[in-house]
XYZ file of C-alpha atoms in Angstrom:
502
model
C -22.691 8.848 -35.412
C -24.347 11.207 -32.935
C -25.339 8.783 -30.234
C -26.155 8.860 -26.575
C -27.146 6.697 -23.648
C -28.248 7.200 -20.046
C -26.908 4.658 -17.562
C -29.446 4.602 -14.719
C -29.494 2.330 -11.678
C -31.941 0.571 -9.414
C -30.179 2.158 -6.417
C -27.260 4.351 -5.477
C -23.980 2.445 -5.760
C -25.440 -0.049 -8.237
C -22.353 0.527 -10.374
C -23.463 3.371 -12.651
C -20.140 5.222 -12.464
C -17.949 2.249 -13.326
C -20.349 0.949 -16.003
C -20.372 4.399 -17.609
C -16.575 4.471 -17.525
C -16.430 0.944 -18.944
C -18.726 1.805 -21.853
C -16.651 4.934 -22.506
C -13.391 2.973 -22.578
C -14.938 0.260 -24.814
C -16.190 2.904 -27.263
C -12.927 4.830 -27.425
C -11.108 1.567 -28.208
C -13.503 1.200 -31.165
C -12.372 4.571 -32.485
C -15.439 6.476 -31.259
C -14.956 10.038 -30.035
C -16.887 9.847 -26.761
C -17.482 11.999 -23.670
C -19.115 11.388 -20.252
C -21.889 13.456 -18.715
C -23.689 13.657 -15.386
C -26.193 16.451 -15.135
C -26.209 16.588 -11.347
C -23.796 14.952 -8.961
C -23.876 14.882 -5.162
C -20.356 14.197 -3.968
C -17.609 15.351 -1.633
C -15.011 13.884 -3.983
C -14.354 16.527 -6.596
C -11.679 17.558 -9.076
C -10.450 20.768 -10.690
C -10.321 20.973 -14.477
C -7.577 22.825 -16.303
C -9.845 25.868 -16.726
C -10.381 25.988 -12.947
C -13.839 24.396 -12.754
C -14.886 22.016 -9.976
C -16.606 18.789 -11.050
C -17.171 15.348 -9.550
C -14.133 13.053 -9.510
C -16.218 10.304 -11.089
C -16.684 12.441 -14.200
C -12.961 13.236 -14.264
C -12.287 9.492 -14.117
C -14.801 8.866 -16.905
C -13.136 11.563 -19.019
C -9.864 9.714 -18.528
C -11.637 6.563 -19.713
C -12.513 8.549 -22.859
C -8.882 9.773 -23.106
C -9.975 13.410 -23.050
C -9.586 16.342 -20.669
C -12.500 16.830 -18.245
C -14.506 20.050 -18.499
C -17.336 21.698 -16.579
C -19.772 20.669 -19.326
C -19.448 17.059 -18.165
C -20.924 17.797 -14.721
C -22.797 21.120 -14.826
C -24.363 20.762 -11.345
C -22.357 19.508 -8.360
C -23.876 19.382 -4.871
C -21.400 19.260 -1.972
C -23.131 18.325 1.305
C -22.309 20.527 4.267
C -24.555 18.714 6.729
C -27.739 16.677 6.892
C -29.951 19.410 5.436
C -27.895 21.601 3.095
C -25.353 21.527 0.292
C -23.147 23.929 -1.586
C -24.396 24.266 -5.155
C -21.614 24.343 -7.747
C -22.888 25.447 -11.159
C -20.690 25.070 -14.226
C -17.690 24.582 -11.977
C -18.210 27.577 -9.644
C -19.997 27.740 -6.258
C -23.181 29.800 -6.342
C -24.351 29.381 -2.749
C -25.673 27.089 -0.041
C -29.149 25.622 -0.293
C -31.337 23.314 1.751
C -32.601 20.111 0.181
C -36.158 21.460 0.394
C -35.162 24.704 -1.299
C -33.260 22.942 -4.060
C -35.943 20.386 -4.876
C -38.623 23.011 -4.319
C -37.829 24.902 -7.489
C -34.142 25.633 -8.091
C -33.405 22.175 -9.468
C -36.100 22.263 -12.124
C -34.952 25.693 -13.304
C -31.546 24.162 -14.041
C -32.950 21.659 -16.554
C -32.389 24.064 -19.443
C -28.781 24.604 -18.383
C -27.954 20.912 -18.182
C -29.699 20.182 -21.500
C -27.661 22.973 -23.130
C -24.437 21.454 -21.750
C -25.409 18.017 -23.024
C -26.289 19.425 -26.443
C -22.920 21.180 -26.620
C -21.102 17.945 -25.820
C -23.150 16.036 -28.389
C -22.119 18.606 -30.958
C -18.448 17.944 -30.177
C -18.430 14.150 -29.823
C -19.727 11.103 -31.675
C -21.383 9.789 -28.518
C -22.098 10.992 -24.979
C -22.580 8.411 -22.233
C -24.612 9.911 -19.400
C -24.781 8.699 -15.816
C -27.914 8.973 -13.745
C -28.116 9.422 -9.976
C -29.735 7.197 -7.381
C -32.757 5.598 -9.062
C -35.067 6.939 -11.782
C -37.973 5.522 -9.749
C -37.590 8.008 -6.871
C -41.173 9.085 -7.479
C -41.085 11.731 -4.752
C -38.465 13.634 -6.781
C -39.625 12.934 -10.341
C -41.341 16.302 -10.819
C -38.046 18.178 -10.433
C -35.694 15.493 -11.803
C -32.915 16.754 -14.085
C -30.483 13.836 -13.892
C -32.465 10.651 -14.633
C -35.638 10.521 -16.711
C -35.783 14.317 -16.843
C -32.608 14.451 -18.897
C -33.545 11.280 -20.826
C -36.892 12.793 -21.836
C -35.377 16.186 -22.580
C -32.649 14.763 -24.843
C -34.509 11.611 -26.036
C -31.851 9.297 -24.642
C -32.271 5.529 -24.413
C -31.924 4.261 -20.849
C -30.031 1.226 -19.581
C -30.868 0.276 -15.971
C -28.020 -1.254 -13.926
C -28.722 -3.480 -10.930
C -26.341 -4.826 -8.282
C -27.168 -8.526 -7.950
C -24.635 -8.921 -5.124
C -27.103 -7.100 -2.852
C -29.950 -9.452 -3.765
C -33.410 -8.690 -5.108
C -32.190 -7.545 -8.502
C -35.127 -8.912 -10.523
C -37.689 -7.237 -8.271
C -35.615 -4.039 -8.448
C -35.551 -4.096 -12.247
C -39.280 -4.775 -12.546
C -40.256 -2.334 -9.800
C -38.090 0.449 -11.218
C -39.773 0.130 -14.602
C -43.308 -0.278 -13.196
C -43.071 2.970 -11.202
C -42.283 5.071 -14.277
C -44.830 6.890 -16.411
C -45.637 5.558 -19.900
C -43.592 8.391 -21.413
C -40.573 7.469 -19.265
C -40.977 3.738 -19.804
C -40.789 4.051 -23.568
C -37.144 5.174 -23.212
C -36.068 2.300 -20.925
C -34.518 -0.172 -23.357
C -33.314 -2.873 -20.971
C -31.188 -3.952 -18.064
C -27.598 -4.721 -17.107
C -26.795 -7.068 -14.232
C -23.729 -6.017 -12.242
C -21.495 -7.876 -9.717
C -22.626 -11.427 -10.456
C -20.791 -14.306 -8.784
C -21.093 -17.847 -10.128
C -22.441 -19.664 -13.172
C -24.331 -17.327 -15.524
C -26.475 -20.214 -16.778
C -28.172 -20.279 -13.368
C -29.294 -16.695 -13.987
C -30.795 -17.285 -17.427
C -34.285 -18.429 -16.300
C -34.671 -15.205 -14.353
C -33.480 -13.100 -17.280
C -35.896 -14.896 -19.611
C -38.803 -14.282 -17.240
C -37.793 -10.620 -16.857
C -37.883 -10.221 -20.633
C -41.321 -11.891 -20.862
C -42.672 -9.662 -18.092
C -41.229 -6.373 -19.345
C -40.545 -6.887 -23.050
C -36.987 -5.729 -22.434
C -33.759 -7.754 -22.561
C -30.696 -7.843 -20.363
C -27.778 -6.275 -22.218
C -25.246 -8.276 -20.236
C -24.181 -9.815 -16.938
C -21.002 -8.305 -15.509
C -19.041 -10.493 -13.079
C -17.907 -9.365 -9.644
C -14.327 -8.102 -10.002
C -12.321 -6.814 -7.058
C -10.432 -3.518 -7.185
C -12.755 -1.607 -9.529
C -14.097 0.943 -7.013
C -12.212 3.915 -8.395
C -13.008 7.557 -7.582
C -15.916 6.948 -5.260
C -18.701 9.550 -5.189
C -20.913 9.431 -2.166
C -19.120 7.505 0.551
C -16.599 4.894 1.533
C -16.943 1.577 -0.227
C -15.380 -0.024 2.825
C -16.250 0.175 6.504
C -14.176 2.454 8.698
C -12.105 -0.501 9.826
C -11.743 -2.016 6.374
C -8.633 -1.653 4.286
C -8.732 0.725 1.323
C -10.134 -1.060 -1.717
C -6.951 -0.713 -3.735
C -4.466 -1.804 -1.070
C -1.706 -3.656 -2.880
C -1.500 -7.382 -2.311
C 2.099 -7.619 -3.479
C 4.690 -7.937 -0.693
C 6.960 -5.041 0.304
C 10.389 -4.686 -1.264
C 11.976 -4.103 2.136
C 11.629 -6.087 5.320
C 8.658 -4.091 6.694
C 5.244 -2.917 5.615
C 4.178 0.683 6.175
C 0.907 1.236 8.041
C -1.159 4.325 7.203
C -4.164 5.391 9.312
C -6.611 7.898 7.795
C -8.819 9.746 10.276
C -12.403 9.222 9.085
C -13.516 12.763 9.932
C -17.055 14.043 9.255
C -17.841 15.279 5.728
C -14.569 13.745 4.546
C -13.746 14.942 1.038
C -11.336 13.720 -1.593
C -10.339 10.656 0.393
C -9.144 9.371 -2.986
C -5.909 11.191 -2.064
C -4.770 8.037 -0.250
C -5.401 5.697 -3.194
C -1.892 6.406 -4.463
C -0.461 5.315 -1.102
C -2.545 2.134 -1.156
C -1.217 1.353 -4.647
C 2.325 1.003 -3.299
C 3.463 -2.573 -2.549
C 3.758 -3.015 1.192
C 1.637 0.020 2.163
C -1.502 -0.822 4.149
C -4.092 1.979 4.389
C -7.025 1.971 6.806
C -9.709 4.440 7.813
C -9.943 4.800 11.585
C -12.105 6.604 14.141
C -10.562 5.740 17.535
C -7.375 7.101 19.154
C -5.953 3.639 19.913
C -5.976 2.899 16.189
C -3.280 5.555 15.686
C -0.860 3.818 18.031
C 0.743 1.389 15.579
C 0.402 3.601 12.487
C 3.593 4.730 10.796
C 1.766 7.640 9.156
C -1.499 9.319 10.124
C -3.382 11.294 7.472
C -5.946 13.949 8.368
C -7.804 14.279 5.051
C -9.890 17.002 3.494
C -13.358 17.859 4.762
C -16.282 20.062 3.801
C -16.693 20.915 7.503
C -13.322 21.898 8.975
C -14.643 23.216 12.295
C -17.052 20.307 12.684
C -14.244 17.807 11.989
C -12.001 19.594 14.494
C -14.676 19.298 17.163
C -15.153 15.590 16.318
C -11.408 14.914 16.660
C -11.437 16.516 20.114
C -14.569 14.712 21.268
C -13.203 11.304 20.266
C -9.744 11.796 21.765
C -8.060 11.755 18.362
C -6.846 15.350 18.775
C -4.827 14.348 21.857
C -3.481 11.301 20.017
C -2.316 13.520 17.143
C -0.633 15.909 19.593
C 1.223 12.996 21.207
C 2.410 11.809 17.801
C 3.735 15.251 16.945
C 5.564 15.493 20.272
C 7.131 12.099 19.595
C 8.184 13.182 16.060
C 5.985 10.532 14.438
C 4.676 11.349 10.939
C 1.362 13.184 10.460
C 0.103 14.566 7.140
C -2.769 17.051 6.894
C -4.364 17.656 3.491
C -6.604 20.661 2.755
C -9.140 20.737 5.627
C -6.808 18.419 7.544
C -3.995 20.940 7.053
C -6.220 23.714 8.410
C -7.133 21.587 11.445
C -3.434 21.122 12.309
C -2.923 24.902 12.412
C -3.064 27.303 15.354
C -6.184 29.308 14.612
C -9.211 29.260 12.296
C -11.409 32.250 11.507
C -14.530 30.892 9.819
C -17.458 33.169 8.975
C -18.180 31.281 5.750
C -18.363 27.491 6.079
C -19.454 26.892 9.699
C -19.924 30.567 10.667
C -18.319 29.631 13.986
C -16.056 32.696 14.043
C -12.704 32.296 15.825
C -11.809 28.706 16.670
C -8.480 27.410 18.024
C -6.870 24.716 15.883
C -4.776 21.822 17.167
C -1.687 24.059 17.188
C 0.577 21.450 15.580
C 1.656 23.653 12.670
C 2.443 27.421 12.622
C -0.525 28.300 10.416
C -3.460 30.683 10.760
C -6.499 30.142 8.514
C -9.135 32.629 7.437
C -12.109 31.446 5.390
C -12.769 33.525 2.275
C -16.104 33.621 0.457
C -14.430 32.961 -2.885
C -13.280 29.386 -3.339
C -9.721 28.621 -4.477
C -9.815 26.285 -7.494
C -6.388 25.752 -9.061
C -4.085 23.109 -10.531
C -0.645 23.978 -9.036
C 2.683 22.423 -9.952
C 6.049 22.611 -8.187
C 8.849 20.661 -6.568
C 9.171 19.120 -3.130
C 11.648 16.677 -1.594
C 13.707 17.101 -4.750
C 10.937 15.799 -7.024
C 8.394 17.381 -9.390
C 4.849 17.329 -8.044
C 1.434 18.517 -9.163
C -1.984 18.599 -7.554
C -5.226 20.531 -7.326
C -6.720 22.870 -4.718
C -10.377 23.157 -3.614
C -10.841 25.270 -0.486
C -12.281 28.424 1.053
C -9.641 28.594 3.791
C -6.684 30.911 3.158
C -3.605 29.829 5.110
C -1.007 32.212 6.520
C 2.127 30.165 7.231
C 4.217 31.817 9.961
C 7.038 29.298 10.404
C 8.360 25.832 9.751
C 9.956 24.575 6.538
C 8.172 25.126 3.201
C 6.200 22.121 1.952
C 4.254 22.629 -1.282
C 1.930 25.552 -0.407
C 2.052 24.733 3.304
C 4.781 23.776 5.757
C 6.332 21.038 7.854
C 7.633 21.034 11.403
C 9.633 17.927 12.139
C 7.485 15.056 10.953
C 4.221 17.003 10.829
C 3.321 18.055 7.292
C 0.497 20.169 5.890
C -0.675 21.248 2.427
C -3.817 22.265 0.556
C -2.748 20.211 -2.456
C -4.976 17.251 -3.254
C -3.555 14.594 -5.558
C 0.107 15.341 -4.827
C 0.784 11.703 -3.900
C -0.122 10.654 -7.442
C 3.241 12.145 -8.511
C 5.335 8.973 -8.374
C 8.778 10.402 -7.562
C 7.410 12.697 -4.881
C 5.362 9.888 -3.315
C 8.412 7.624 -3.113
C 10.522 10.398 -1.563
C 7.789 11.147 0.986
C 7.405 7.466 1.915
C 11.162 7.147 2.403
C 11.033 10.017 4.894
C 8.058 8.463 6.672
C 9.748 5.063 6.856
C 12.940 6.585 8.264
C 11.030 8.544 10.911
C 8.974 5.474 11.824
C 12.028 3.236 12.007
C 10.626 0.899 9.375
C 12.763 -1.013 6.892
C 10.327 -0.146 4.128
C 11.516 0.474 0.562
C 9.176 2.113 -2.002
C 8.911 0.205 -5.275
C 10.994 2.012 -7.914
C 8.578 1.308 -10.764
C 5.078 1.887 -9.351
C 3.246 4.228 -11.710
C -0.093 5.395 -10.347
C -1.142 6.714 -13.761
C -0.372 3.344 -15.353
C -2.326 1.519 -12.632
C -5.299 3.801 -13.234
C -5.110 3.077 -16.966
C -5.042 -0.651 -16.231
C -8.179 -0.277 -14.111
C -9.958 1.626 -16.861
C -8.951 -1.016 -19.391
C -10.364 -3.677 -17.076
C -13.661 -1.777 -17.065
C -13.591 -1.684 -20.856
C -12.854 -5.425 -20.879
C -15.889 -6.053 -18.651
C -18.165 -4.413 -21.214
C -16.467 -5.984 -24.223
C -16.455 -9.495 -22.788
C -19.694 -9.641 -20.818
C -22.155 -7.236 -22.467
C -24.014 -7.617 -25.760
C -21.921 -4.970 -27.470
C -23.733 -5.254 -30.822
C -27.047 -4.508 -29.128
C -25.408 -1.796 -27.010
C -23.990 -0.170 -30.135
C -27.433 -0.118 -31.791
C -28.929 1.381 -28.654
C -26.355 4.186 -28.498
C -26.605 4.909 -32.205
C -30.359 4.571 -32.818
C -32.071 5.089 -29.455
C -34.626 2.984 -27.626
C -36.561 0.462 -29.747
C -40.063 1.478 -30.784
C -43.116 -0.188 -29.319
C -41.773 -1.169 -25.904
C -44.705 -2.280 -23.729
C -46.030 -0.287 -20.797
C -45.761 -2.079 -17.448
C -48.464 -1.058 -14.940
C -49.151 0.616 -12.646
C -46.857 3.414 -13.851
C -46.040 6.580 -11.945
C -48.681 7.915 -9.535
C -50.738 10.769 -10.909
């Protein structure tokens, strides 16, 4: 078997990432050696592979679904927004510069098609099947000429295409039909069918619409996936919840002790790797919320200042909104604050940035004895160590180089009283370390909170991935899906006018 499939979507956030992961987990349970692939990803949630390459966290999660180590081949182009008009371009795991959207789509993107096709071909030579994820919609006709992630990669590698639609948003039948009808005849001949995602209710009520869709397009639905809570793992482009909504994986089980522990995460601009707090939300009795007002810090037992792609911009935002003063009051009152990566840099005394914001010398919040200088070369590592008497591992993605001038050592950073700072993402996924940290937070906050002794974040993640595999196995036409992956799009699929504009 040397199969492949492109999972496209009618929109962003239609469910492409989780469907791709689900298909990967279903295939690997059938004994298929499978790998994920996304030619181009725009995301502030990224991960560092063992060889020191930066890729999207969604592809790292999909690699875990395949039970393999992630590599740079699985996400050759990563775009990390730095504002409304520009992004850092990460090619094969290493940053190669900043570029405006106009500059990227004006020529650079199309020149990368050969690179991404080479990466896909290399993966297909190593694995029985490669399940590719598209981006946004393949019917973004303004971008089709330079597309390398949807129909561009499908045409280049002759991949069959499955279009996913989110029925929970409404308008899914029009979205399916319109997506197909805006593609050229050459693109349409690769679109094999559709997959309905996030359906609530009786599937029989949907069948007349699916039958009509097949009559209109000549293409079947490959399944109807029900709406399941708690599947939004390793988000790409933004928060699945509103700023005042609880984190999607907040545990519903009661606390072991008498109290819950309340965690407030400052929703700073260009927030990156906010998945760091998922491990906290997985603990019974820990409630995690994203906040953007100073009064929302008042009853929090722990405040987290997360990573950001715009440290100086986030620092200015904290000051403008009064959150900087609220953080200073917490520190003076010896109430727990944790800064991670960009958040760690913000808590320091001084920032010298001629790279990211080009703002030069900027005073930090002065809550930790740290001075930060931005280097042009990005640090991309997977460190391991011990803290609070427990083994811990994480990953680092940052341009800022921290000089720690005091305090107690804490991972690569420091702590002063109950204010903690580190560049390490993912450290809270180390179960023993997370429990030890939460015990310290609870003691400082005066909460009778007890961490669960048996919560395994890795096991919970595996359970989620198995649930995604179950969704595909139980609610998709897996025989038809298998034929599609193995043999490609059926021949003779009809063209649906009007097609792409000339």
